[in-house]
Amino acid sequence: AAVIELKSVERHYVQGQRKLTILSGADFSLVPGEMVALVAPSGAGKSTLLHTAGLLERPDGGDVILGGRACGRLSDDERTAIRRNDIGFVYQFHHLLPEFSALENIMMPQIIKGLPQAEAAKRAEQLLDYMQIGKRAHHRPAELSGGEQQRVAIARAVANAPLVLLADEPTGNLDPHTASYVFDALAALVKQSGLAALIATHNHELARRMDRRVTLSEGKVVSL
Ligand code: ADP
Ligand code: ADP
């Protein structure tokens, strides 16, 4: 069964006199454990799709069903709570907090959720080991390589065991070798945890390694 479902999603932006249609009856779903590549040119609406799926933006029409729950018309507070529990985000740039260690950065979403410090630390340590950066636990982001920073960002994104991982060019800032390595770690995590992942990428080699590929065409999600 689908863990996330976009049903006839509409997204429009108004620019001056013009109405710009980005998503127009977009249908899409993910099942647990699958990794889907979103491949489309800049400006096609990838970020809009990811932000709408991730409850950061509201659909102008249609709905987003997450874990069986229709989220389009919930209050902002309800959407925020669901987002914190059920969605993980990874971006091209890590957005780690510079004053905190790798471990503390990974603990942060769990602390915000209200988990005890010790429990959050244990989970963060497991994730660091899983991502093979256990030795970097007490380094700050500036003391880590680009690939290590992204592995910390991925670990942070999944710290609260979300249902869905949404990633916007997660390896876009890395050299090809490091990108491949970080992707392998991400893929292993997705398979091991049963997470569903939608990953926007311009890297065709990585897209080929995912379970399937989609693009955006005339505001709709279509299979490649
Ligand atoms: P992508 O991630 O594929 O580059 P985006 O989803 O960021 O595409 O943007 C799709 C289109 O929507 C672009 O033409 C962009 O300029 C426009 N757009 C995105 N956000 C806004 C906004 N807040 N207001 C107006 N136009 C926007
Ligand atoms: P705003 O006050 O507009 O929400 P933020 O600084 O919170 O500004 O967000 C900046 C950008 O980061 C926004 O474009 C939004 O898409 C994204 N963003 C906001 N909140 C989150 C979140 N919880 N997780 C991931 N991305 C977020």
PDB file of C-alpha atoms and ligand atoms in Angstrom:
ATOM      1  CA  ALA A   1       0.000   0.000   0.000  1.00  0.00           C
ATOM      2  CA  ALA A   2       1.147   3.551  -0.710  1.00  0.00           C
ATOM      3  CA  VAL A   3       2.720   5.399   2.192  1.00  0.00           C
ATOM      4  CA  ILE A   4       2.343   8.749   0.468  1.00  0.00           C
ATOM      5  CA  GLU A   5      -0.046   9.640  -2.290  1.00  0.00           C
ATOM      6  CA  LEU A   6      -0.495  12.832  -4.277  1.00  0.00           C
ATOM      7  CA  LYS A   7      -3.969  13.002  -5.759  1.00  0.00           C
ATOM      8  CA  SER A   8      -4.707  15.464  -8.563  1.00  0.00           C
ATOM      9  CA  VAL A   9      -2.429  18.026  -6.952  1.00  0.00           C
ATOM     10  CA  GLU A  10      -2.574  21.601  -8.262  1.00  0.00           C
ATOM     11  CA  ARG A  11       0.037  24.287  -7.588  1.00  0.00           C
ATOM     12  CA  HIS A  12      -0.048  27.752  -9.059  1.00  0.00           C
ATOM     13  CA  TYR A  13       2.012  30.850  -8.494  1.00  0.00           C
ATOM     14  CA  VAL A  14       0.774  34.312  -9.285  1.00  0.00           C
ATOM     15  CA  GLN A  15       3.422  36.561 -10.807  1.00  0.00           C
ATOM     16  CA  GLY A  16       2.052  40.034 -11.441  1.00  0.00           C
ATOM     17  CA  GLN A  17      -0.855  39.550 -13.842  1.00  0.00           C
ATOM     18  CA  ARG A  18       0.169  36.045 -14.786  1.00  0.00           C
ATOM     19  CA  LYS A  19      -0.790  32.779 -13.190  1.00  0.00           C
ATOM     20  CA  LEU A  20       1.987  30.242 -13.442  1.00  0.00           C
ATOM     21  CA  THR A  21       0.807  26.615 -13.257  1.00  0.00           C
ATOM     22  CA  ILE A  22       3.491  24.320 -11.853  1.00  0.00           C
ATOM     23  CA  LEU A  23       1.490  21.213 -10.913  1.00  0.00           C
ATOM     24  CA  SER A  24      -1.715  20.455 -12.759  1.00  0.00           C
ATOM     25  CA  GLY A  25      -3.440  17.250 -11.732  1.00  0.00           C
ATOM     26  CA  ALA A  26      -0.257  15.622 -10.499  1.00  0.00           C
ATOM     27  CA  ASP A  27      -0.715  12.037  -9.293  1.00  0.00           C
ATOM     28  CA  PHE A  28       2.079  10.170  -7.613  1.00  0.00           C
ATOM     29  CA  SER A  29       2.649   7.603  -4.881  1.00  0.00           C
ATOM     30  CA  LEU A  30       5.419   5.748  -3.120  1.00  0.00           C
ATOM     31  CA  VAL A  31       5.377   2.366  -1.372  1.00  0.00           C
ATOM     32  CA  PRO A  32       7.624   1.537   1.612  1.00  0.00           C
ATOM     33  CA  GLY A  33      11.216   0.716   0.710  1.00  0.00           C
ATOM     34  CA  GLU A  34      11.167   2.174  -2.773  1.00  0.00           C
ATOM     35  CA  MET A  35      13.543   4.769  -4.080  1.00  0.00           C
ATOM     36  CA  VAL A  36      12.315   6.915  -6.943  1.00  0.00           C
ATOM     37  CA  ALA A  37      14.376   9.395  -8.955  1.00  0.00           C
ATOM     38  CA  LEU A  38      12.780  12.699  -9.941  1.00  0.00           C
ATOM     39  CA  VAL A  39      14.590  13.870 -13.048  1.00  0.00           C
ATOM     40  CA  ALA A  40      13.561  17.121 -14.693  1.00  0.00           C
ATOM     41  CA  PRO A  41      15.179  20.357 -15.890  1.00  0.00           C
ATOM     42  CA  SER A  42      15.515  23.390 -13.617  1.00  0.00           C
ATOM     43  CA  GLY A  43      12.275  25.272 -13.261  1.00  0.00           C
ATOM     44  CA  ALA A  44      10.135  22.210 -14.055  1.00  0.00           C
ATOM     45  CA  GLY A  45       8.715  22.181 -10.533  1.00  0.00           C
ATOM     46  CA  LYS A  46      10.804  19.604  -8.662  1.00  0.00           C
ATOM     47  CA  SER A  47      11.120  21.703  -5.514  1.00  0.00           C
ATOM     48  CA  THR A  48       7.426  22.547  -5.663  1.00  0.00           C
ATOM     49  CA  LEU A  49       6.568  18.838  -5.891  1.00  0.00           C
ATOM     50  CA  LEU A  50       8.907  17.930  -3.000  1.00  0.00           C
ATOM     51  CA  HIS A  51       7.666  20.782  -0.799  1.00  0.00           C
ATOM     52  CA  THR A  52       4.035  19.944  -1.509  1.00  0.00           C
ATOM     53  CA  ALA A  53       4.594  16.240  -0.827  1.00  0.00           C
ATOM     54  CA  GLY A  54       6.487  17.192   2.353  1.00  0.00           C
ATOM     55  CA  LEU A  55       3.677  19.419   3.677  1.00  0.00           C
ATOM     56  CA  LEU A  56       5.803  22.556   3.454  1.00  0.00           C
ATOM     57  CA  GLU A  57       3.472  23.966   0.810  1.00  0.00           C
ATOM     58  CA  ARG A  58      -0.258  23.410   0.534  1.00  0.00           C
ATOM     59  CA  PRO A  59      -1.800  22.131  -2.679  1.00  0.00           C
ATOM     60  CA  ASP A  60      -4.157  24.613  -4.379  1.00  0.00           C
ATOM     61  CA  GLY A  61      -6.263  21.632  -5.371  1.00  0.00           C
ATOM     62  CA  GLY A  62      -6.228  17.873  -4.846  1.00  0.00           C
ATOM     63  CA  ASP A  63      -4.646  16.376  -1.750  1.00  0.00           C
ATOM     64  CA  VAL A  64      -1.618  14.746  -0.200  1.00  0.00           C
ATOM     65  CA  ILE A  65      -2.374  11.524   1.685  1.00  0.00           C
ATOM     66  CA  LEU A  66       0.326  10.541   4.136  1.00  0.00           C
ATOM     67  CA  GLY A  67       0.070   7.276   6.023  1.00  0.00           C
ATOM     68  CA  GLY A  68      -3.607   7.126   5.028  1.00  0.00           C
ATOM     69  CA  ARG A  69      -4.366  10.624   6.298  1.00  0.00           C
ATOM     70  CA  ALA A  70      -5.520  13.460   4.025  1.00  0.00           C
ATOM     71  CA  CYS A  71      -3.262  16.414   4.890  1.00  0.00           C
ATOM     72  CA  GLY A  72      -4.272  19.197   2.499  1.00  0.00           C
ATOM     73  CA  ARG A  73      -6.836  20.817   4.746  1.00  0.00           C
ATOM     74  CA  LEU A  74      -5.347  20.186   8.157  1.00  0.00           C
ATOM     75  CA  SER A  75      -4.276  23.164  10.275  1.00  0.00           C
ATOM     76  CA  ASP A  76      -0.704  24.477  10.035  1.00  0.00           C
ATOM     77  CA  ASP A  77       0.041  23.046  13.474  1.00  0.00           C
ATOM     78  CA  GLU A  78      -1.209  19.604  12.521  1.00  0.00           C
ATOM     79  CA  ARG A  79       0.781  19.689   9.293  1.00  0.00           C
ATOM     80  CA  THR A  80       3.925  20.720  11.167  1.00  0.00           C
ATOM     81  CA  ALA A  81       3.493  17.876  13.660  1.00  0.00           C
ATOM     82  CA  ILE A  82       2.997  15.329  10.878  1.00  0.00           C
ATOM     83  CA  ARG A  83       5.970  16.744   8.966  1.00  0.00           C
ATOM     84  CA  ARG A  84       8.258  16.417  11.990  1.00  0.00           C
ATOM     85  CA  ASN A  85       7.243  12.804  12.574  1.00  0.00           C
ATOM     86  CA  ASP A  86       6.757  11.395   9.129  1.00  0.00           C
ATOM     87  CA  ILE A  87       8.897  13.351   6.668  1.00  0.00           C
ATOM     88  CA  GLY A  88      12.663  13.722   6.366  1.00  0.00           C
ATOM     89  CA  PHE A  89      14.277  16.305   4.100  1.00  0.00           C
ATOM     90  CA  VAL A  90      17.735  16.407   2.571  1.00  0.00           C
ATOM     91  CA  TYR A  91      18.961  19.314   0.467  1.00  0.00           C
ATOM     92  CA  GLN A  92      21.921  19.946  -1.808  1.00  0.00           C
ATOM     93  CA  PHE A  93      23.577  21.920   0.972  1.00  0.00           C
ATOM     94  CA  HIS A  94      23.589  20.219   4.333  1.00  0.00           C
ATOM     95  CA  HIS A  95      22.038  23.006   6.488  1.00  0.00           C
ATOM     96  CA  LEU A  96      23.628  21.502   9.575  1.00  0.00           C
ATOM     97  CA  LEU A  97      23.862  23.768  12.615  1.00  0.00           C
ATOM     98  CA  PRO A  98      27.495  24.997  12.617  1.00  0.00           C
ATOM     99  CA  GLU A  99      27.883  25.321  16.395  1.00  0.00           C
ATOM    100  CA  PHE A 100      26.852  21.734  17.080  1.00  0.00           C
ATOM    101  CA  SER A 101      28.652  18.432  16.559  1.00  0.00           C
ATOM    102  CA  ALA A 102      27.568  15.801  14.039  1.00  0.00           C
ATOM    103  CA  LEU A 103      26.046  13.795  16.898  1.00  0.00           C
ATOM    104  CA  GLU A 104      24.155  16.799  18.276  1.00  0.00           C
ATOM    105  CA  ASN A 105      22.855  17.720  14.835  1.00  0.00           C
ATOM    106  CA  ILE A 106      21.408  14.225  14.451  1.00  0.00           C
ATOM    107  CA  MET A 107      19.928  14.374  17.960  1.00  0.00           C
ATOM    108  CA  MET A 108      18.187  17.692  17.285  1.00  0.00           C
ATOM    109  CA  PRO A 109      14.984  16.471  15.560  1.00  0.00           C
ATOM    110  CA  GLN A 110      14.511  13.858  18.271  1.00  0.00           C
ATOM    111  CA  ILE A 111      14.976  16.429  21.054  1.00  0.00           C
ATOM    112  CA  ILE A 112      12.472  18.730  19.323  1.00  0.00           C
ATOM    113  CA  LYS A 113      10.066  15.808  19.235  1.00  0.00           C
ATOM    114  CA  GLY A 114      10.523  15.418  22.990  1.00  0.00           C
ATOM    115  CA  LEU A 115      12.620  12.254  23.240  1.00  0.00           C
ATOM    116  CA  PRO A 116      14.969  11.945  26.230  1.00  0.00           C
ATOM    117  CA  GLN A 117      18.572  13.026  25.632  1.00  0.00           C
ATOM    118  CA  ALA A 118      20.005   9.526  26.204  1.00  0.00           C
ATOM    119  CA  GLU A 119      17.627   7.914  23.752  1.00  0.00           C
ATOM    120  CA  ALA A 120      18.318  10.551  21.114  1.00  0.00           C
ATOM    121  CA  ALA A 121      22.070  10.136  21.564  1.00  0.00           C
ATOM    122  CA  LYS A 122      21.837   6.368  21.229  1.00  0.00           C
ATOM    123  CA  ARG A 123      19.872   6.585  18.007  1.00  0.00           C
ATOM    124  CA  ALA A 124      22.248   9.267  16.654  1.00  0.00           C
ATOM    125  CA  GLU A 125      25.276   7.071  17.423  1.00  0.00           C
ATOM    126  CA  GLN A 126      23.678   4.107  15.641  1.00  0.00           C
ATOM    127  CA  LEU A 127      22.992   6.245  12.595  1.00  0.00           C
ATOM    128  CA  LEU A 128      26.540   7.636  12.566  1.00  0.00           C
ATOM    129  CA  ASP A 129      27.906   4.090  12.668  1.00  0.00           C
ATOM    130  CA  TYR A 130      25.503   2.973   9.993  1.00  0.00           C
ATOM    131  CA  MET A 131      26.667   5.840   7.775  1.00  0.00           C
ATOM    132  CA  GLN A 132      30.281   4.867   8.627  1.00  0.00           C
ATOM    133  CA  ILE A 133      31.128   8.191  10.228  1.00  0.00           C
ATOM    134  CA  GLY A 134      31.128   7.077  13.867  1.00  0.00           C
ATOM    135  CA  LYS A 135      34.616   8.558  14.251  1.00  0.00           C
ATOM    136  CA  ARG A 136      33.268  11.980  13.307  1.00  0.00           C
ATOM    137  CA  ALA A 137      30.598  12.123  16.039  1.00  0.00           C
ATOM    138  CA  HIS A 138      32.152  15.058  17.880  1.00  0.00           C
ATOM    139  CA  HIS A 139      33.286  17.061  14.869  1.00  0.00           C
ATOM    140  CA  ARG A 140      31.446  20.193  13.860  1.00  0.00           C
ATOM    141  CA  PRO A 141      30.186  20.459  10.291  1.00  0.00           C
ATOM    142  CA  ALA A 142      33.102  22.716   9.225  1.00  0.00           C
ATOM    143  CA  GLU A 143      35.505  19.952  10.278  1.00  0.00           C
ATOM    144  CA  LEU A 144      33.867  17.389   7.990  1.00  0.00           C
ATOM    145  CA  SER A 145      34.306  16.725   4.276  1.00  0.00           C
ATOM    146  CA  GLY A 146      31.420  17.429   1.916  1.00  0.00           C
ATOM    147  CA  GLY A 147      30.513  13.755   1.733  1.00  0.00           C
ATOM    148  CA  GLU A 148      30.604  13.419   5.508  1.00  0.00           C
ATOM    149  CA  GLN A 149      28.431  16.507   5.914  1.00  0.00           C
ATOM    150  CA  GLN A 150      25.820  15.019   3.595  1.00  0.00           C
ATOM    151  CA  ARG A 151      25.904  11.699   5.428  1.00  0.00           C
ATOM    152  CA  VAL A 152      25.223  13.575   8.679  1.00  0.00           C
ATOM    153  CA  ALA A 153      22.391  15.477   6.968  1.00  0.00           C
ATOM    154  CA  ILE A 154      20.887  12.168   5.791  1.00  0.00           C
ATOM    155  CA  ALA A 155      21.212  10.663   9.271  1.00  0.00           C
ATOM    156  CA  ARG A 156      19.492  13.731  10.738  1.00  0.00           C
ATOM    157  CA  ALA A 157      16.699  13.473   8.166  1.00  0.00           C
ATOM    158  CA  VAL A 158      15.888   9.908   9.216  1.00  0.00           C
ATOM    159  CA  ALA A 159      16.534  10.323  12.957  1.00  0.00           C
ATOM    160  CA  ASN A 160      12.820  10.339  13.788  1.00  0.00           C
ATOM    161  CA  ALA A 161      12.191   7.282  11.595  1.00  0.00           C
ATOM    162  CA  PRO A 162      10.001   9.129   9.063  1.00  0.00           C
ATOM    163  CA  LEU A 163       7.764   7.319   6.596  1.00  0.00           C
ATOM    164  CA  VAL A 164       9.082   9.312   3.664  1.00  0.00           C
ATOM    165  CA  LEU A 165      12.411  10.848   2.726  1.00  0.00           C
ATOM    166  CA  LEU A 166      12.376  13.750   0.272  1.00  0.00           C
ATOM    167  CA  ALA A 167      15.701  14.822  -1.168  1.00  0.00           C
ATOM    168  CA  ASP A 168      16.506  17.714  -3.479  1.00  0.00           C
ATOM    169  CA  GLU A 169      19.853  17.077  -5.210  1.00  0.00           C
ATOM    170  CA  PRO A 170      21.350  15.397  -2.129  1.00  0.00           C
ATOM    171  CA  THR A 171      24.622  14.703  -3.936  1.00  0.00           C
ATOM    172  CA  GLY A 172      24.568  17.737  -6.231  1.00  0.00           C
ATOM    173  CA  ASN A 173      27.420  19.449  -4.446  1.00  0.00           C
ATOM    174  CA  LEU A 174      29.738  16.423  -4.403  1.00  0.00           C
ATOM    175  CA  ASP A 175      32.308  15.073  -6.850  1.00  0.00           C
ATOM    176  CA  PRO A 176      31.130  11.957  -8.757  1.00  0.00           C
ATOM    177  CA  HIS A 177      33.052   9.471  -6.615  1.00  0.00           C
ATOM    178  CA  THR A 178      31.804  10.952  -3.331  1.00  0.00           C
ATOM    179  CA  ALA A 179      28.292  11.295  -4.767  1.00  0.00           C
ATOM    180  CA  SER A 180      28.260   7.592  -5.565  1.00  0.00           C
ATOM    181  CA  TYR A 181      29.494   6.691  -2.089  1.00  0.00           C
ATOM    182  CA  VAL A 182      26.934   8.897  -0.333  1.00  0.00           C
ATOM    183  CA  PHE A 183      24.207   7.517  -2.578  1.00  0.00           C
ATOM    184  CA  ASP A 184      25.140   3.940  -1.605  1.00  0.00           C
ATOM    185  CA  ALA A 185      24.830   4.846   2.071  1.00  0.00           C
ATOM    186  CA  LEU A 186      21.456   6.475   1.431  1.00  0.00           C
ATOM    187  CA  ALA A 187      20.206   3.510  -0.581  1.00  0.00           C
ATOM    188  CA  ALA A 188      21.257   1.053   2.137  1.00  0.00           C
ATOM    189  CA  LEU A 189      19.424   3.118   4.726  1.00  0.00           C
ATOM    190  CA  VAL A 190      16.256   3.237   2.622  1.00  0.00           C
ATOM    191  CA  LYS A 191      16.260  -0.526   2.088  1.00  0.00           C
ATOM    192  CA  GLN A 192      17.112  -1.341   5.684  1.00  0.00           C
ATOM    193  CA  SER A 193      14.456   0.935   7.188  1.00  0.00           C
ATOM    194  CA  GLY A 194      11.630   0.444   4.706  1.00  0.00           C
ATOM    195  CA  LEU A 195      11.558   4.190   4.125  1.00  0.00           C
ATOM    196  CA  ALA A 196      10.064   5.482   0.880  1.00  0.00           C
ATOM    197  CA  ALA A 197      12.296   8.011  -0.883  1.00  0.00           C
ATOM    198  CA  LEU A 198      11.774  10.537  -3.653  1.00  0.00           C
ATOM    199  CA  ILE A 199      15.081  11.956  -4.792  1.00  0.00           C
ATOM    200  CA  ALA A 200      15.443  14.813  -7.246  1.00  0.00           C
ATOM    201  CA  THR A 201      18.720  14.495  -9.129  1.00  0.00           C
ATOM    202  CA  HIS A 202      20.455  15.600 -12.294  1.00  0.00           C
ATOM    203  CA  ASN A 203      22.816  12.653 -12.000  1.00  0.00           C
ATOM    204  CA  HIS A 204      21.616  10.107 -14.557  1.00  0.00           C
ATOM    205  CA  GLU A 205      23.959   7.414 -13.318  1.00  0.00           C
ATOM    206  CA  LEU A 206      22.404   7.632  -9.827  1.00  0.00           C
ATOM    207  CA  ALA A 207      18.893   7.846 -11.301  1.00  0.00           C
ATOM    208  CA  ARG A 208      19.522   4.557 -13.105  1.00  0.00           C
ATOM    209  CA  ARG A 209      20.399   2.908  -9.801  1.00  0.00           C
ATOM    210  CA  MET A 210      17.004   3.732  -8.266  1.00  0.00           C
ATOM    211  CA  ASP A 211      13.896   1.546  -8.472  1.00  0.00           C
ATOM    212  CA  ARG A 212      12.172   3.792 -11.023  1.00  0.00           C
ATOM    213  CA  ARG A 213      12.345   7.237 -12.541  1.00  0.00           C
ATOM    214  CA  VAL A 214       9.735   9.959 -12.990  1.00  0.00           C
ATOM    215  CA  THR A 215       9.727  13.419 -14.498  1.00  0.00           C
ATOM    216  CA  LEU A 216       7.382  16.410 -14.650  1.00  0.00           C
ATOM    217  CA  SER A 217       5.581  17.127 -17.873  1.00  0.00           C
ATOM    218  CA  GLU A 218       2.852  19.749 -18.258  1.00  0.00           C
ATOM    219  CA  GLY A 219       2.370  19.790 -14.509  1.00  0.00           C
ATOM    220  CA  LYS A 220       1.975  16.026 -14.196  1.00  0.00           C
ATOM    221  CA  VAL A 221       4.246  13.325 -12.834  1.00  0.00           C
ATOM    222  CA  VAL A 222       5.065  10.866 -15.613  1.00  0.00           C
ATOM    223  CA  SER A 223       7.205   7.724 -15.640  1.00  0.00           C
ATOM    224  CA  LEU A 224      10.469   7.735 -17.545  1.00  0.00           C
TER     225      LEU A 224
HETATM  226  P1  ADP B   1      12.744  23.189  -9.870  1.00  0.00           P
HETATM  227  O1  ADP B   1      12.935  22.747  -8.457  1.00  0.00           O
HETATM  228  O2  ADP B   1      12.421  22.079 -10.809  1.00  0.00           O
HETATM  229  O3  ADP B   1      13.863  24.032 -10.374  1.00  0.00           O
HETATM  230  P2  ADP B   1      10.688  24.913  -8.743  1.00  0.00           P
HETATM  231  O4  ADP B   1       9.633  24.065  -8.171  1.00  0.00           O
HETATM  232  O5  ADP B   1      11.666  25.561  -7.835  1.00  0.00           O
HETATM  233  O6  ADP B   1      11.441  24.119  -9.908  1.00  0.00           O
HETATM  234  O7  ADP B   1      10.004  26.096  -9.568  1.00  0.00           O
HETATM  235  C1  ADP B   1       9.100  25.851 -10.631  1.00  0.00           C
HETATM  236  C2  ADP B   1       8.669  27.191 -11.223  1.00  0.00           C
HETATM  237  O8  ADP B   1       7.907  27.899 -10.266  1.00  0.00           O
HETATM  238  C3  ADP B   1       9.821  28.088 -11.611  1.00  0.00           C
HETATM  239  O9  ADP B   1       9.484  28.717 -12.810  1.00  0.00           O
HETATM  240  C4  ADP B   1       9.899  29.056 -10.466  1.00  0.00           C
HETATM  241  O10 ADP B   1      10.392  30.294 -10.921  1.00  0.00           O
HETATM  242  C5  ADP B   1       8.459  29.174 -10.021  1.00  0.00           C
HETATM  243  N1  ADP B   1       8.332  29.443  -8.592  1.00  0.00           N
HETATM  244  C6  ADP B   1       8.807  28.669  -7.591  1.00  0.00           C
HETATM  245  N2  ADP B   1       8.509  29.196  -6.393  1.00  0.00           N
HETATM  246  C7  ADP B   1       7.816  30.331  -6.636  1.00  0.00           C
HETATM  247  C8  ADP B   1       7.206  31.329  -5.813  1.00  0.00           C
HETATM  248  N3  ADP B   1       7.247  31.245  -4.470  1.00  0.00           N
HETATM  249  N4  ADP B   1       6.576  32.354  -6.431  1.00  0.00           N
HETATM  250  C9  ADP B   1       6.532  32.423  -7.769  1.00  0.00           C
HETATM  251  N5  ADP B   1       7.059  31.516  -8.605  1.00  0.00           N
HETATM  252  C10 ADP B   1       7.703  30.487  -8.050  1.00  0.00           C
HETATM  253  P1  ADP B   2       9.543  30.507   6.305  1.00  0.00           P
HETATM  254  O1  ADP B   2       9.362  31.511   7.417  1.00  0.00           O
HETATM  255  O2  ADP B   2       9.111  31.054   4.969  1.00  0.00           O
HETATM  256  O3  ADP B   2       8.978  29.164   6.608  1.00  0.00           O
HETATM  257  P2  ADP B   2      12.073  29.254   6.737  1.00  0.00           P
HETATM  258  O4  ADP B   2      13.383  29.914   7.006  1.00  0.00           O
HETATM  259  O5  ADP B   2      11.387  28.470   7.779  1.00  0.00           O
HETATM  260  O6  ADP B   2      11.118  30.375   6.153  1.00  0.00           O
HETATM  261  O7  ADP B   2      12.218  28.306   5.451  1.00  0.00           O
HETATM  262  C1  ADP B   2      13.098  28.628   4.415  1.00  0.00           C
HETATM  263  C2  ADP B   2      12.954  27.542   3.378  1.00  0.00           C
HETATM  264  O8  ADP B   2      13.211  26.277   3.982  1.00  0.00           O
HETATM  265  C3  ADP B   2      11.543  27.524   2.822  1.00  0.00           C
HETATM  266  O9  ADP B   2      11.619  27.769   1.426  1.00  0.00           O
HETATM  267  C4  ADP B   2      11.001  26.152   3.096  1.00  0.00           C
HETATM  268  O10 ADP B   2      10.665  25.526   1.867  1.00  0.00           O
HETATM  269  C5  ADP B   2      12.140  25.395   3.734  1.00  0.00           C
HETATM  270  N1  ADP B   2      11.711  24.833   5.024  1.00  0.00           N
HETATM  271  C6  ADP B   2      10.984  25.434   5.970  1.00  0.00           C
HETATM  272  N2  ADP B   2      10.748  24.632   7.006  1.00  0.00           N
HETATM  273  C7  ADP B   2      11.348  23.456   6.708  1.00  0.00           C
HETATM  274  C8  ADP B   2      11.446  22.191   7.363  1.00  0.00           C
HETATM  275  N3  ADP B   2      10.898  21.940   8.547  1.00  0.00           N
HETATM  276  N4  ADP B   2      12.145  21.225   6.756  1.00  0.00           N
HETATM  277  C9  ADP B   2      12.694  21.440   5.586  1.00  0.00           C
HETATM  278  N5  ADP B   2      12.628  22.591   4.897  1.00  0.00           N
HETATM  279  C10 ADP B   2      11.968  23.599   5.442  1.00  0.00           C
END
